[in-house]
JSON list of C-alpha atoms in Angstrom, two decimals:
[
{"chain": "I", "resi": 849, "resn": "MET", "atom": "CA", "xyz": [43.35, 8.18, 18.27]},
{"chain": "I", "resi": 850, "resn": "ALA", "atom": "CA", "xyz": [39.57, 7.98, 18.38]},
{"chain": "I", "resi": 851, "resn": "THR", "atom": "CA", "xyz": [38.22, 6.09, 15.38]},
{"chain": "I", "resi": 852, "resn": "GLU", "atom": "CA", "xyz": [34.74, 6.08, 13.91]},
{"chain": "I", "resi": 853, "resn": "ILE", "atom": "CA", "xyz": [32.82, 3.25, 12.23]},
{"chain": "I", "resi": 854, "resn": "ALA", "atom": "CA", "xyz": [31.20, 3.08, 8.81]},
{"chain": "I", "resi": 855, "resn": "VAL", "atom": "CA", "xyz": [29.28, 0.06, 7.50]},
{"chain": "I", "resi": 856, "resn": "LEU", "atom": "CA", "xyz": [28.70, -0.02, 3.75]},
{"chain": "I", "resi": 857, "resn": "GLY", "atom": "CA", "xyz": [27.29, -2.51, 1.28]},
{"chain": "I", "resi": 858, "resn": "GLY", "atom": "CA", "xyz": [28.26, -1.97, -2.34]},
{"chain": "I", "resi": 859, "resn": "GLY", "atom": "CA", "xyz": [27.79, -5.41, -3.85]},
{"chain": "I", "resi": 860, "resn": "CYS", "atom": "CA", "xyz": [30.37, -8.11, -3.29]},
{"chain": "I", "resi": 861, "resn": "PHE", "atom": "CA", "xyz": [32.39, -7.28, -0.19]},
{"chain": "I", "resi": 862, "resn": "TRP", "atom": "CA", "xyz": [35.65, -8.37, -1.85]},
{"chain": "I", "resi": 863, "resn": "CYS", "atom": "CA", "xyz": [35.48, -5.32, -4.14]},
{"chain": "I", "resi": 864, "resn": "THR", "atom": "CA", "xyz": [34.57, -2.82, -1.45]},
{"chain": "I", "resi": 865, "resn": "GLU", "atom": "CA", "xyz": [37.15, -4.19, 0.99]},
{"chain": "I", "resi": 866, "resn": "ALA", "atom": "CA", "xyz": [39.94, -4.05, -1.60]},
{"chain": "I", "resi": 867, "resn": "VAL", "atom": "CA", "xyz": [39.33, -0.35, -2.22]},
{"chain": "I", "resi": 868, "resn": "TYR", "atom": "CA", "xyz": [39.04, 0.78, 1.40]},
{"chain": "I", "resi": 869, "resn": "LEU", "atom": "CA", "xyz": [42.18, -1.11, 2.42]},
{"chain": "I", "resi": 870, "resn": "GLU", "atom": "CA", "xyz": [44.04, 1.46, 0.29]},
{"chain": "I", "resi": 871, "resn": "VAL", "atom": "CA", "xyz": [42.33, 4.58, 1.70]},
{"chain": "I", "resi": 872, "resn": "LYS", "atom": "CA", "xyz": [44.44, 6.94, 3.81]},
{"chain": "I", "resi": 873, "resn": "GLY", "atom": "CA", "xyz": [42.88, 7.26, 7.26]},
{"chain": "I", "resi": 874, "resn": "VAL", "atom": "CA", "xyz": [41.05, 3.93, 7.16]},
{"chain": "I", "resi": 875, "resn": "THR", "atom": "CA", "xyz": [42.64, 1.93, 9.96]},
{"chain": "I", "resi": 876, "resn": "LYS", "atom": "CA", "xyz": [40.69, -1.34, 9.69]},
{"chain": "I", "resi": 877, "resn": "VAL", "atom": "CA", "xyz": [38.52, -2.99, 7.03]},
{"chain": "I", "resi": 878, "resn": "GLU", "atom": "CA", "xyz": [36.51, -6.12, 7.70]},
{"chain": "I", "resi": 879, "resn": "SER", "atom": "CA", "xyz": [34.11, -8.02, 5.46]},
{"chain": "I", "resi": 880, "resn": "GLY", "atom": "CA", "xyz": [30.88, -9.19, 7.03]},
{"chain": "I", "resi": 881, "resn": "TYR", "atom": "CA", "xyz": [27.11, -9.41, 6.98]},
{"chain": "I", "resi": 882, "resn": "THR", "atom": "CA", "xyz": [24.35, -7.22, 8.39]},
{"chain": "I", "resi": 883, "resn": "GLY", "atom": "CA", "xyz": [20.74, -6.29, 7.81]},
{"chain": "I", "resi": 884, "resn": "GLY", "atom": "CA", "xyz": [19.22, -9.75, 8.19]},
{"chain": "I", "resi": 885, "resn": "ALA", "atom": "CA", "xyz": [17.26, -11.60, 10.83]},
{"chain": "I", "resi": 886, "resn": "GLN", "atom": "CA", "xyz": [19.32, -14.76, 11.33]},
{"chain": "I", "resi": 887, "resn": "PRO", "atom": "CA", "xyz": [22.13, -14.58, 13.90]},
{"chain": "I", "resi": 888, "resn": "ASN", "atom": "CA", "xyz": [25.62, -15.65, 12.80]},
{"chain": "I", "resi": 889, "resn": "PRO", "atom": "CA", "xyz": [24.86, -16.37, 9.14]},
{"chain": "I", "resi": 890, "resn": "THR", "atom": "CA", "xyz": [27.33, -18.24, 6.98]},
{"chain": "I", "resi": 891, "resn": "TYR", "atom": "CA", "xyz": [28.52, -17.13, 3.55]},
{"chain": "I", "resi": 892, "resn": "GLU", "atom": "CA", "xyz": [26.52, -19.93, 1.94]},
{"chain": "I", "resi": 893, "resn": "GLN", "atom": "CA", "xyz": [23.35, -18.86, 3.74]},
{"chain": "I", "resi": 894, "resn": "VAL", "atom": "CA", "xyz": [23.83, -15.20, 2.79]},
{"chain": "I", "resi": 895, "resn": "CYS", "atom": "CA", "xyz": [24.59, -16.13, -0.84]},
{"chain": "I", "resi": 896, "resn": "ALA", "atom": "CA", "xyz": [21.38, -18.16, -0.97]},
{"chain": "I", "resi": 897, "resn": "GLY", "atom": "CA", "xyz": [19.55, -14.88, -0.36]},
{"chain": "I", "resi": 898, "resn": "THR", "atom": "CA", "xyz": [17.32, -16.27, 2.39]},
{"chain": "I", "resi": 899, "resn": "THR", "atom": "CA", "xyz": [18.73, -14.50, 5.48]},
{"chain": "I", "resi": 900, "resn": "GLY", "atom": "CA", "xyz": [18.10, -10.90, 4.45]},
{"chain": "I", "resi": 901, "resn": "HIS", "atom": "CA", "xyz": [21.72, -9.92, 5.10]},
{"chain": "I", "resi": 902, "resn": "ALA", "atom": "CA", "xyz": [23.82, -7.73, 2.84]},
{"chain": "I", "resi": 903, "resn": "GLU", "atom": "CA", "xyz": [27.50, -8.31, 2.18]},
{"chain": "I", "resi": 904, "resn": "VAL", "atom": "CA", "xyz": [29.15, -5.28, 3.78]},
{"chain": "I", "resi": 905, "resn": "VAL", "atom": "CA", "xyz": [32.43, -3.87, 4.90]},
{"chain": "I", "resi": 906, "resn": "ARG", "atom": "CA", "xyz": [32.90, -2.48, 8.38]},
{"chain": "I", "resi": 907, "resn": "LEU", "atom": "CA", "xyz": [35.44, 0.32, 8.36]},
{"chain": "I", "resi": 908, "resn": "GLU", "atom": "CA", "xyz": [37.25, 1.95, 11.21]},
{"chain": "I", "resi": 909, "resn": "PHE", "atom": "CA", "xyz": [38.64, 5.33, 10.24]},
{"chain": "I", "resi": 910, "resn": "ASP", "atom": "CA", "xyz": [40.45, 8.25, 11.80]},
{"chain": "I", "resi": 911, "resn": "PRO", "atom": "CA", "xyz": [38.21, 11.31, 11.33]},
{"chain": "I", "resi": 912, "resn": "GLU", "atom": "CA", "xyz": [41.28, 13.53, 11.74]},
{"chain": "I", "resi": 913, "resn": "VAL", "atom": "CA", "xyz": [42.62, 12.05, 8.47]},
{"chain": "I", "resi": 914, "resn": "ILE", "atom": "CA", "xyz": [39.47, 11.24, 6.47]},
{"chain": "I", "resi": 915, "resn": "GLY", "atom": "CA", "xyz": [35.93, 12.33, 7.11]},
{"chain": "I", "resi": 916, "resn": "TYR", "atom": "CA", "xyz": [32.73, 10.32, 6.81]},
{"chain": "I", "resi": 917, "resn": "ARG", "atom": "CA", "xyz": [31.78, 12.49, 3.81]},
{"chain": "I", "resi": 918, "resn": "ASP", "atom": "CA", "xyz": [34.97, 11.36, 2.02]},
{"chain": "I", "resi": 919, "resn": "ILE", "atom": "CA", "xyz": [34.23, 7.73, 2.89]},
{"chain": "I", "resi": 920, "resn": "LEU", "atom": "CA", "xyz": [30.78, 8.13, 1.32]},
{"chain": "I", "resi": 921, "resn": "GLU", "atom": "CA", "xyz": [32.03, 9.97, -1.77]},
{"chain": "I", "resi": 922, "resn": "ILE", "atom": "CA", "xyz": [34.39, 7.07, -2.45]},
{"chain": "I", "resi": 923, "resn": "PHE", "atom": "CA", "xyz": [31.52, 4.62, -1.85]},
{"chain": "I", "resi": 924, "resn": "PHE", "atom": "CA", "xyz": [29.30, 6.29, -4.45]},
{"chain": "I", "resi": 925, "resn": "THR", "atom": "CA", "xyz": [32.05, 6.16, -7.09]},
{"chain": "I", "resi": 926, "resn": "ILE", "atom": "CA", "xyz": [33.24, 2.56, -6.67]},
{"chain": "I", "resi": 927, "resn": "HIS", "atom": "CA", "xyz": [29.93, 0.80, -7.26]},
{"chain": "I", "resi": 928, "resn": "ASP", "atom": "CA", "xyz": [26.70, 1.40, -9.16]},
{"chain": "I", "resi": 929, "resn": "PRO", "atom": "CA", "xyz": [24.17, 2.73, -6.64]},
{"chain": "I", "resi": 930, "resn": "THR", "atom": "CA", "xyz": [21.38, 2.79, -9.26]},
{"chain": "I", "resi": 931, "resn": "THR", "atom": "CA", "xyz": [20.81, -0.96, -9.59]},
{"chain": "I", "resi": 932, "resn": "PRO", "atom": "CA", "xyz": [18.56, -2.49, -6.96]},
{"chain": "I", "resi": 933, "resn": "ASN", "atom": "CA", "xyz": [19.85, -5.75, -5.51]},
{"chain": "I", "resi": 934, "resn": "ARG", "atom": "CA", "xyz": [22.69, -6.22, -7.97]},
{"chain": "I", "resi": 935, "resn": "GLN", "atom": "CA", "xyz": [26.21, -5.24, -8.93]},
{"chain": "I", "resi": 936, "resn": "GLY", "atom": "CA", "xyz": [27.15, -6.47, -12.36]},
{"chain": "I", "resi": 937, "resn": "ASN", "atom": "CA", "xyz": [26.53, -10.22, -12.50]},
{"chain": "I", "resi": 938, "resn": "ASP", "atom": "CA", "xyz": [26.04, -10.46, -8.73]},
{"chain": "I", "resi": 939, "resn": "VAL", "atom": "CA", "xyz": [22.26, -10.50, -8.25]},
{"chain": "I", "resi": 940, "resn": "GLY", "atom": "CA", "xyz": [20.25, -10.73, -5.03]},
{"chain": "I", "resi": 941, "resn": "THR", "atom": "CA", "xyz": [19.37, -8.69, -1.96]},
{"chain": "I", "resi": 942, "resn": "GLN", "atom": "CA", "xyz": [22.74, -9.62, -0.44]},
{"chain": "I", "resi": 943, "resn": "TYR", "atom": "CA", "xyz": [24.37, -7.36, -3.07]},
{"chain": "I", "resi": 944, "resn": "ARG", "atom": "CA", "xyz": [22.20, -4.30, -2.41]},
{"chain": "I", "resi": 945, "resn": "SER", "atom": "CA", "xyz": [23.65, -0.83, -2.14]},
{"chain": "I", "resi": 946, "resn": "VAL", "atom": "CA", "xyz": [23.22, 0.19, 1.49]},
{"chain": "I", "resi": 947, "resn": "ILE", "atom": "CA", "xyz": [24.64, 2.48, 4.15]},
{"chain": "I", "resi": 948, "resn": "TYR", "atom": "CA", "xyz": [24.15, 1.43, 7.78]},
{"chain": "I", "resi": 949, "resn": "TYR", "atom": "CA", "xyz": [24.53, 4.62, 9.80]},
{"chain": "I", "resi": 950, "resn": "GLN", "atom": "CA", "xyz": [25.89, 4.62, 13.33]},
{"chain": "I", "resi": 951, "resn": "SER", "atom": "CA", "xyz": [24.43, 7.97, 14.48]},
{"chain": "I", "resi": 952, "resn": "PRO", "atom": "CA", "xyz": [21.88, 10.61, 13.47]},
{"chain": "I", "resi": 953, "resn": "GLU", "atom": "CA", "xyz": [24.80, 12.70, 12.16]},
{"chain": "I", "resi": 954, "resn": "GLN", "atom": "CA", "xyz": [25.91, 9.87, 9.87]},
{"chain": "I", "resi": 955, "resn": "GLU", "atom": "CA", "xyz": [22.34, 9.42, 8.65]},
{"chain": "I", "resi": 956, "resn": "ALA", "atom": "CA", "xyz": [21.98, 13.12, 7.80]},
{"chain": "I", "resi": 957, "resn": "LEU", "atom": "CA", "xyz": [25.34, 13.20, 6.02]},
{"chain": "I", "resi": 958, "resn": "ALA", "atom": "CA", "xyz": [24.55, 10.01, 4.09]},
{"chain": "I", "resi": 959, "resn": "ARG", "atom": "CA", "xyz": [21.29, 11.53, 2.84]},
{"chain": "I", "resi": 960, "resn": "GLN", "atom": "CA", "xyz": [23.07, 14.76, 1.90]},
{"chain": "I", "resi": 961, "resn": "VAL", "atom": "CA", "xyz": [25.91, 13.05, 0.02]},
{"chain": "I", "resi": 962, "resn": "MET", "atom": "CA", "xyz": [23.49, 10.74, -1.77]},
{"chain": "I", "resi": 963, "resn": "ALA", "atom": "CA", "xyz": [21.48, 13.75, -2.95]},
{"chain": "I", "resi": 964, "resn": "GLU", "atom": "CA", "xyz": [24.66, 15.49, -4.11]},
{"chain": "I", "resi": 965, "resn": "MET", "atom": "CA", "xyz": [25.83, 12.40, -5.99]},
{"chain": "I", "resi": 966, "resn": "ALA", "atom": "CA", "xyz": [22.52, 12.04, -7.86]},
{"chain": "I", "resi": 967, "resn": "HIS", "atom": "CA", "xyz": [23.84, 14.24, -10.71]},
{"chain": "I", "resi": 968, "resn": "VAL", "atom": "CA", "xyz": [26.71, 11.82, -11.35]},
{"chain": "I", "resi": 969, "resn": "TRP", "atom": "CA", "xyz": [24.42, 8.96, -12.38]},
{"chain": "I", "resi": 970, "resn": "ASP", "atom": "CA", "xyz": [22.04, 8.61, -15.33]},
{"chain": "I", "resi": 971, "resn": "ALA", "atom": "CA", "xyz": [19.45, 6.76, -13.22]},
{"chain": "I", "resi": 972, "resn": "PRO", "atom": "CA", "xyz": [18.07, 7.38, -9.73]},
{"chain": "I", "resi": 973, "resn": "ILE", "atom": "CA", "xyz": [20.20, 6.24, -6.80]},
{"chain": "I", "resi": 974, "resn": "VAL", "atom": "CA", "xyz": [18.52, 3.34, -4.96]},
{"chain": "I", "resi": 975, "resn": "THR", "atom": "CA", "xyz": [20.98, 3.04, -2.06]},
{"chain": "I", "resi": 976, "resn": "GLU", "atom": "CA", "xyz": [19.23, 2.17, 1.19]},
{"chain": "I", "resi": 977, "resn": "ILE", "atom": "CA", "xyz": [20.08, 4.23, 4.25]},
{"chain": "I", "resi": 978, "resn": "SER", "atom": "CA", "xyz": [19.31, 2.20, 7.38]},
{"chain": "I", "resi": 979, "resn": "PRO", "atom": "CA", "xyz": [20.20, 2.26, 11.08]},
{"chain": "I", "resi": 980, "resn": "ALA", "atom": "CA", "xyz": [23.04, 0.02, 12.23]},
{"chain": "I", "resi": 981, "resn": "GLN", "atom": "CA", "xyz": [21.98, -3.56, 12.85]},
{"chain": "I", "resi": 982, "resn": "PRO", "atom": "CA", "xyz": [23.78, -6.56, 14.33]},
{"chain": "I", "resi": 983, "resn": "TYR", "atom": "CA", "xyz": [26.97, -7.12, 12.37]},
{"chain": "I", "resi": 984, "resn": "TYR", "atom": "CA", "xyz": [28.65, -10.49, 11.83]},
{"chain": "I", "resi": 985, "resn": "LYS", "atom": "CA", "xyz": [32.23, -10.82, 10.66]},
{"chain": "I", "resi": 986, "resn": "ALA", "atom": "CA", "xyz": [32.54, -12.97, 7.54]},
{"chain": "I", "resi": 987, "resn": "GLU", "atom": "CA", "xyz": [34.60, -16.13, 7.60]},
{"chain": "I", "resi": 988, "resn": "ASP", "atom": "CA", "xyz": [38.38, -15.62, 7.79]},
{"chain": "I", "resi": 989, "resn": "TYR", "atom": "CA", "xyz": [38.96, -16.73, 4.20]},
{"chain": "I", "resi": 990, "resn": "HIS", "atom": "CA", "xyz": [36.95, -13.67, 3.00]},
{"chain": "I", "resi": 991, "resn": "GLN", "atom": "CA", "xyz": [39.18, -11.18, 4.80]},
{"chain": "I", "resi": 992, "resn": "ASN", "atom": "CA", "xyz": [41.71, -9.40, 2.56]},
{"chain": "I", "resi": 993, "resn": "TYR", "atom": "CA", "xyz": [40.48, -11.68, -0.23]},
{"chain": "I", "resi": 994, "resn": "PHE", "atom": "CA", "xyz": [41.69, -9.70, -3.23]},
{"chain": "I", "resi": 995, "resn": "ALA", "atom": "CA", "xyz": [45.26, -9.38, -1.92]},
{"chain": "I", "resi": 996, "resn": "GLN", "atom": "CA", "xyz": [45.36, -13.14, -1.31]},
{"chain": "I", "resi": 997, "resn": "HIS", "atom": "CA", "xyz": [43.78, -14.14, -4.64]},
{"chain": "I", "resi": 998, "resn": "PRO", "atom": "CA", "xyz": [44.57, -11.45, -7.25]},
{"chain": "I", "resi": 999, "resn": "LEU", "atom": "CA", "xyz": [44.64, -13.93, -10.15]},
{"chain": "I", "resi": 1000, "resn": "GLN", "atom": "CA", "xyz": [41.38, -15.67, -9.23]},
{"chain": "I", "resi": 1001, "resn": "GLY", "atom": "CA", "xyz": [38.90, -15.02, -12.09]},
{"chain": "I", "resi": 1002, "resn": "TYR", "atom": "CA", "xyz": [36.44, -12.82, -10.19]},
{"chain": "I", "resi": 1003, "resn": "CYS", "atom": "CA", "xyz": [39.26, -10.81, -8.65]},
{"chain": "I", "resi": 1004, "resn": "ALA", "atom": "CA", "xyz": [41.06, -10.30, -11.96]},
{"chain": "I", "resi": 1005, "resn": "PHE", "atom": "CA", "xyz": [37.97, -9.32, -13.95]},
{"chain": "I", "resi": 1006, "resn": "VAL", "atom": "CA", "xyz": [35.75, -7.59, -11.37]},
{"chain": "I", "resi": 1007, "resn": "VAL", "atom": "CA", "xyz": [37.74, -6.49, -8.32]},
{"chain": "I", "resi": 1008, "resn": "GLU", "atom": "CA", "xyz": [40.90, -5.28, -10.09]},
{"chain": "I", "resi": 1009, "resn": "PRO", "atom": "CA", "xyz": [39.05, -2.83, -12.40]},
{"chain": "I", "resi": 1010, "resn": "LYS", "atom": "CA", "xyz": [37.26, -1.30, -9.39]},
{"chain": "I", "resi": 1011, "resn": "VAL", "atom": "CA", "xyz": [40.52, -0.87, -7.50]},
{"chain": "I", "resi": 1012, "resn": "THR", "atom": "CA", "xyz": [42.17, 0.64, -10.58]},
{"chain": "I", "resi": 1013, "resn": "LYS", "atom": "CA", "xyz": [39.25, 3.07, -11.04]},
{"chain": "I", "resi": 1014, "resn": "PHE", "atom": "CA", "xyz": [39.51, 4.09, -7.38]},
{"chain": "I", "resi": 1015, "resn": "ARG", "atom": "CA", "xyz": [43.26, 4.69, -7.68]},
{"chain": "I", "resi": 1016, "resn": "LYS", "atom": "CA", "xyz": [42.73, 6.97, -10.69]},
{"chain": "I", "resi": 1017, "resn": "MET", "atom": "CA", "xyz": [39.74, 8.89, -9.31]},
{"chain": "I", "resi": 1018, "resn": "HIS", "atom": "CA", "xyz": [40.99, 9.27, -5.74]},
{"chain": "I", "resi": 1019, "resn": "ALA", "atom": "CA", "xyz": [44.79, 9.26, -6.02]},
{"chain": "I", "resi": 1020, "resn": "ALA", "atom": "CA", "xyz": [45.16, 11.88, -3.26]},
{"chain": "I", "resi": 1021, "resn": "ARG", "atom": "CA", "xyz": [43.30, 9.59, -0.85]},
{"chain": "I", "resi": 1022, "resn": "LEU", "atom": "CA", "xyz": [45.67, 6.62, -1.26]},
{"chain": "I", "resi": 1023, "resn": "LYS", "atom": "CA", "xyz": [47.76, 5.50, 1.68]},
{"chain": "I", "resi": 1024, "resn": "GLY", "atom": "CA", "xyz": [51.30, 6.73, 1.22]},
{"chain": "I", "resi": 1025, "resn": "GLN", "atom": "CA", "xyz": [50.23, 9.86, -0.67]}
]
C-alpha cells in the first residue's frame, strides 16, 4: 500500500488529531510543529508564539480509500478557517489555519477545495496554503491526547464537540463504516 502525506493546521492539534484518527483510510496521525524557523521546537516554545511554528497534524493516508480532496473537505468543516491566528479561545500564530502541501498537485487541489468551500462560511477563508517545511513531531504526551484524556477540561469542552460534529457530518467516512 502506497500512502500519501497531508500536513494540516486547524488550531490546537489535539482537536485535529482526534478527528483524523477516526477517518477511514487514514493510516497514521501524528501531532507536531512546522512552519517556523527554529529547529526542534518544544511545545512551550511554540505556545509562546515566538518560533513561527503552527500546531499541525501529519497524516498518512491510503489514496485508494480516501482522497486528498476528502481529507481537505473534512479539514474545512472541523475548524473555522475564517479566523486568522485563532480557533476559539486559542489565539496566536501557532493556531493558524494552514495547509502545507507536499506537491504541486496538492497545492492546486487545496486552492480548488478552498475556493469551493468559500460558500459554506459567512466570512472569507484565511487559510494559508504553503509548501511543506521541516516538520517536528510533538512530544509523546501530545500524541493521541484526546483518547488518553477525554475528561480533561479542554478535551471535554472543545475537542469532544468537534469530534461529535465530524461524526455527524461525515458518518460514511468513519473507520468501521
